[in-house]
Short mmCIF file of C-alpha atoms in Angstrom, two decimals:
data_model
loop_
_atom_site.label_atom_id
_atom_site.label_comp_id
_atom_site.label_asym_id
_atom_site.label_seq_id
_atom_site.Cartn_x
_atom_site.Cartn_y
_atom_site.Cartn_z
CA UNK L 460 -9.65 -1.09 30.92
CA UNK L 461 -7.18 1.46 29.74
CA UNK L 462 -5.41 3.98 31.94
CA UNK L 463 -2.49 6.38 31.83
CA UNK L 464 -0.19 7.31 34.68
CA UNK L 465 2.21 10.19 34.42
CA UNK L 466 4.65 9.51 37.18
CA UNK L 467 5.68 13.11 37.87
CA UNK L 468 3.35 16.05 38.29
CA UNK L 469 6.29 18.49 38.01
CA UNK L 470 9.74 18.20 36.47
CA UNK L 471 12.37 20.91 36.70
CA UNK L 472 15.51 20.95 34.55
CA UNK L 473 18.19 23.46 33.64
CA UNK L 474 18.40 24.77 30.11
CA UNK L 475 20.65 22.55 28.02
CA UNK L 476 20.18 19.44 30.17
CA UNK L 477 18.17 16.33 29.21
CA UNK L 478 14.44 16.05 29.74
CA UNK L 479 12.66 12.86 30.85
CA UNK L 480 8.89 12.80 31.33
CA UNK L 481 7.60 9.42 32.41
CA UNK L 482 4.40 7.72 31.33
CA UNK L 483 3.03 4.25 32.04
CA UNK L 484 -0.11 2.92 30.44
CA UNK L 485 -2.52 0.05 30.72
CA UNK L 486 -4.52 -1.25 27.79
CA UNK L 487 -6.39 -4.40 26.81
CA UNK L 488 -5.52 -3.89 23.16
CA UNK L 489 -2.59 -2.70 21.11
CA UNK L 490 -2.98 0.96 21.87
CA UNK L 491 -1.98 4.08 20.07
CA UNK L 492 0.03 6.39 22.29
CA UNK L 493 0.56 10.11 22.01
CA UNK L 494 2.26 12.99 23.72
CA UNK L 495 0.62 16.40 23.58
CA UNK L 496 2.00 19.71 24.81
CA UNK L 497 -0.05 22.61 26.14
CA UNK L 498 1.53 26.02 26.49
CA UNK L 499 -0.21 28.60 28.66
CA UNK L 500 -3.28 30.04 26.96
CA UNK L 501 -2.69 27.92 23.88
CA UNK L 502 -4.36 24.82 22.50
CA UNK L 503 -3.07 21.28 22.79
CA UNK L 504 -0.46 20.41 20.20
CA UNK L 505 0.58 16.92 19.16
CA UNK L 506 4.26 16.25 19.82
CA UNK L 507 4.47 12.69 18.58
CA UNK L 508 2.51 9.47 18.16
CA UNK L 509 3.11 5.74 18.33
CA UNK L 510 0.90 3.55 16.15
CA UNK L 511 2.55 0.08 16.23
CA UNK L 512 5.30 0.92 13.79
CA UNK L 513 8.81 1.79 15.01
CA UNK L 514 9.11 1.69 18.79
CA UNK L 515 11.28 4.80 18.88
CA UNK L 516 9.19 7.71 17.75
CA UNK L 517 10.57 11.11 16.83
CA UNK L 518 8.42 14.19 17.20
CA UNK L 519 8.61 17.90 16.79
CA UNK L 520 11.07 20.23 18.53
CA UNK L 521 13.61 17.47 19.17
CA UNK L 522 11.38 15.31 21.36
CA UNK L 523 11.24 11.56 21.06
CA UNK L 524 9.59 8.69 22.91
CA UNK L 525 10.20 4.97 23.13
CA UNK L 526 7.40 2.43 23.33
CA UNK L 527 8.37 -0.43 25.66
CA UNK L 528 5.66 -3.04 25.72
CA UNK L 529 7.33 -5.16 28.39
CA UNK L 530 7.42 -2.17 30.73
CA UNK L 531 4.13 -0.67 29.49
CA UNK L 532 5.93 2.64 29.24
CA UNK L 533 6.09 5.50 26.77
CA UNK L 534 8.54 7.99 28.26
CA UNK L 535 9.19 11.31 26.54
CA UNK L 536 12.76 12.56 26.22
CA UNK L 537 14.74 15.42 24.77
CA UNK L 538 18.54 15.63 24.83
CA UNK L 539 18.75 19.33 25.60
CA UNK L 540 16.01 21.46 27.13
CA UNK L 541 15.20 24.91 25.85
CA UNK L 542 13.41 27.66 27.72
CA UNK L 543 10.56 27.44 25.23
CA UNK L 544 9.91 23.82 26.27
CA UNK L 545 8.38 24.99 29.54
CA UNK L 546 4.77 23.80 29.33
CA UNK L 547 2.33 21.09 30.41
CA UNK L 548 2.78 17.69 28.76
CA UNK L 549 0.10 15.03 28.47
CA UNK L 550 0.53 11.36 27.71
CA UNK L 551 -2.50 9.92 25.91
CA UNK L 552 -3.62 6.37 25.16
CA UNK L 553 -6.21 5.47 22.58
CA UNK L 554 -7.57 2.01 21.84
CA UNK L 555 -8.61 1.05 18.30
CA UNK L 556 -11.86 -0.55 19.42
CA UNK L 557 -15.25 -0.17 17.79
CA UNK L 558 -16.16 2.39 20.37
CA UNK L 559 -14.15 5.39 21.41
CA UNK L 560 -11.63 5.36 24.23
CA UNK L 561 -9.06 8.09 24.59
CA UNK L 562 -7.60 8.74 28.01
CA UNK L 563 -5.33 11.62 28.99
CA UNK L 564 -2.85 11.45 31.81
CA UNK L 565 -3.01 14.06 34.53
CA UNK L 566 -0.12 15.97 32.98
CA UNK L 567 3.46 16.85 33.85
CA UNK L 568 4.43 20.47 34.22
CA UNK L 569 7.96 21.04 32.86
CA UNK L 570 9.95 23.94 34.28
CA UNK L 571 13.15 25.01 32.55
CA UNK L 572 15.65 27.08 34.53
CA UNK L 573 18.10 29.43 32.88
CA UNK S 543 -6.78 29.11 9.18
CA UNK S 544 -8.10 25.58 8.66
CA UNK S 545 -7.76 24.38 12.24
CA UNK S 546 -10.45 23.61 14.80
CA UNK S 547 -12.22 26.73 16.01
CA UNK S 548 -14.38 27.27 19.09
CA UNK S 549 -16.72 30.06 20.04
CA UNK S 550 -16.83 31.83 22.39
CA UNK S 551 -13.35 31.70 23.84
CA UNK S 552 -14.57 32.86 27.23
CA UNK S 553 -17.98 32.74 28.88
CA UNK S 554 -18.97 34.08 32.27
CA UNK S 555 -22.44 33.19 33.46
CA UNK S 556 -24.47 33.09 36.62
CA UNK S 557 -25.45 29.86 38.26
CA UNK S 558 -28.67 28.50 36.85
CA UNK S 559 -28.27 30.02 33.40
CA UNK S 560 -27.96 28.01 30.21
CA UNK S 561 -24.91 28.28 27.99
CA UNK S 562 -24.10 26.99 24.51
CA UNK S 563 -20.70 26.52 22.93
CA UNK S 564 -19.88 25.96 19.29
CA UNK S 565 -17.11 23.95 17.66
CA UNK S 566 -16.14 24.01 14.00
CA UNK S 567 -13.90 21.04 13.17
CA UNK S 568 -11.41 20.68 10.36
CA UNK S 569 -13.65 20.36 7.32
CA UNK S 570 -12.73 16.85 6.15
CA UNK S 571 -12.77 15.31 9.64
CA UNK S 572 -15.57 12.86 10.36
CA UNK S 573 -15.04 12.59 14.08
CA UNK S 574 -15.62 15.32 16.63
CA UNK S 575 -14.96 15.16 20.35
CA UNK S 576 -15.76 17.22 23.40
CA UNK S 577 -13.58 17.27 26.50
CA UNK S 578 -13.60 19.12 29.78
CA UNK S 579 -10.40 20.25 31.46
CA UNK S 580 -10.25 21.58 34.98
CA UNK S 581 -7.27 23.33 36.49
CA UNK S 582 -4.30 21.04 36.99
CA UNK S 583 -5.91 18.07 35.27
CA UNK S 584 -5.77 16.48 31.88
CA UNK S 585 -8.73 16.72 29.51
CA UNK S 586 -11.58 14.36 30.36
CA UNK S 587 -13.62 12.86 27.57
CA UNK S 588 -17.27 13.93 27.43
CA UNK S 589 -18.67 12.69 24.14
CA UNK S 590 -17.87 12.03 20.53
CA UNK S 591 -19.57 12.07 17.13
CA UNK S 592 -18.92 10.22 13.95
CA UNK S 593 -20.51 12.44 11.35
CA UNK S 594 -23.88 13.39 12.88
CA UNK S 595 -24.18 10.34 15.11
CA UNK S 596 -23.32 10.67 18.79
CA UNK S 597 -21.63 7.34 19.44
CA UNK S 598 -20.43 7.56 22.99
CA UNK S 599 -21.07 9.65 26.08
CA UNK S 600 -19.10 9.72 29.29
CA UNK S 601 -20.80 9.31 32.64
CA UNK S 602 -19.47 12.84 33.26
CA UNK S 603 -22.10 14.08 30.83
CA UNK S 604 -25.04 14.59 33.16
CA UNK S 605 -28.62 15.21 32.04
CA UNK S 606 -27.90 18.93 32.03
CA UNK S 607 -25.43 18.49 29.19
CA UNK S 608 -26.44 17.93 25.59
CA UNK S 609 -24.38 17.90 22.43
CA UNK S 610 -25.44 17.93 18.82
CA UNK S 611 -23.84 17.76 15.43
CA UNK S 612 -26.88 18.15 13.20
CA UNK S 613 -25.32 18.08 9.76
CA UNK S 614 -22.10 16.31 10.56
CA UNK S 615 -20.15 19.55 10.44
CA UNK S 616 -20.13 21.96 13.40
CA UNK S 617 -21.22 20.87 16.86
CA UNK S 618 -22.81 22.55 19.85
CA UNK S 619 -22.50 21.73 23.52
CA UNK S 620 -25.24 23.07 25.77
CA UNK S 621 -25.19 23.13 29.53
CA UNK S 622 -28.51 23.80 31.22
CA UNK S 623 -28.91 25.20 34.73
CA UNK S 624 -25.19 25.75 35.12
CA UNK S 625 -23.53 25.01 38.45
CA UNK S 626 -20.28 26.34 39.84
CA UNK S 627 -18.75 22.90 39.35
CA UNK S 628 -19.23 23.31 35.61
CA UNK S 629 -16.51 25.96 35.55
CA UNK S 630 -13.79 24.54 33.33
CA UNK S 631 -12.19 24.71 29.91
CA UNK S 632 -14.28 22.93 27.30
CA UNK S 633 -12.19 21.57 24.47
CA UNK S 634 -13.25 20.37 21.08
CA UNK S 635 -11.16 18.16 18.84
CA UNK S 636 -11.61 16.52 15.47
CA UNK S 637 -10.01 13.67 13.60
CA UNK S 638 -10.27 11.59 10.50
CA UNK S 639 -12.04 8.27 10.79
CA UNK S 640 -8.83 6.23 10.94
CA UNK S 641 -8.62 2.56 11.78
CA UNK S 642 -4.97 2.57 12.77
CA UNK S 643 -4.73 5.58 15.01
CA UNK S 644 -6.83 8.37 16.31
CA UNK S 645 -4.81 11.59 16.05
CA UNK S 646 -6.95 14.46 17.25
CA UNK S 647 -6.55 18.14 16.49
CA UNK S 648 -7.67 20.44 19.26
CA UNK S 649 -9.32 23.81 19.26
CA UNK S 650 -8.30 26.61 21.63
CA UNK S 651 -11.12 25.84 24.04
CA UNK S 652 -13.95 27.77 25.65
CA UNK S 653 -13.31 28.80 29.22
CA UNK S 654 -16.52 28.78 31.26
CA UNK S 655 -16.78 30.56 34.57
CA UNK S 656 -19.96 30.06 36.57
CA UNK S 657 -20.47 32.65 39.30
#
């Protein structure tokens, strides 16, 4: 069975410092992994996706994530936080089975201090 | 705008009433999904369609919930005899029928408040 664990419910950083949002997953297959961002009163937006190609995935707005199969992790990073990065971030796992299985993590709220 | 649209954006209803939400996916997308998101949680899968066929339903989708996608284009989600626990954001997403990955594009959601 697949599952997603976002290890931090809240992360607070200062503007200009690195961001690390942690995600561990469990899957019986070779999953596809995603990070979505949700700003207040706005829809979910895809940041980046891993689909069994390069393990280091670059996304929009300077975010990137590294797929580590041995650690079953897909942590999201950004070298330098910006105030506009403050939002809720969701790690998502999807299995390419005949049926449909897409599981969202509980989310990590990112706060960025000036 | 060619994104996923949902209507209405907000719905306030009294307990026991029926409500219906509509989702218009991106036009070339075969797959359509419904999710429910409560405060402080990630979206939870409810059901999904491939064209007009409803292929999977979550155990969260009780008998009071029904979804349709009659012509493989827009979809409706109906909740009968609403309960206060149904208060949530209902999200719709669509995607292409891809074998390699399943990137979904989300609508803005319909926020339901049951009084």
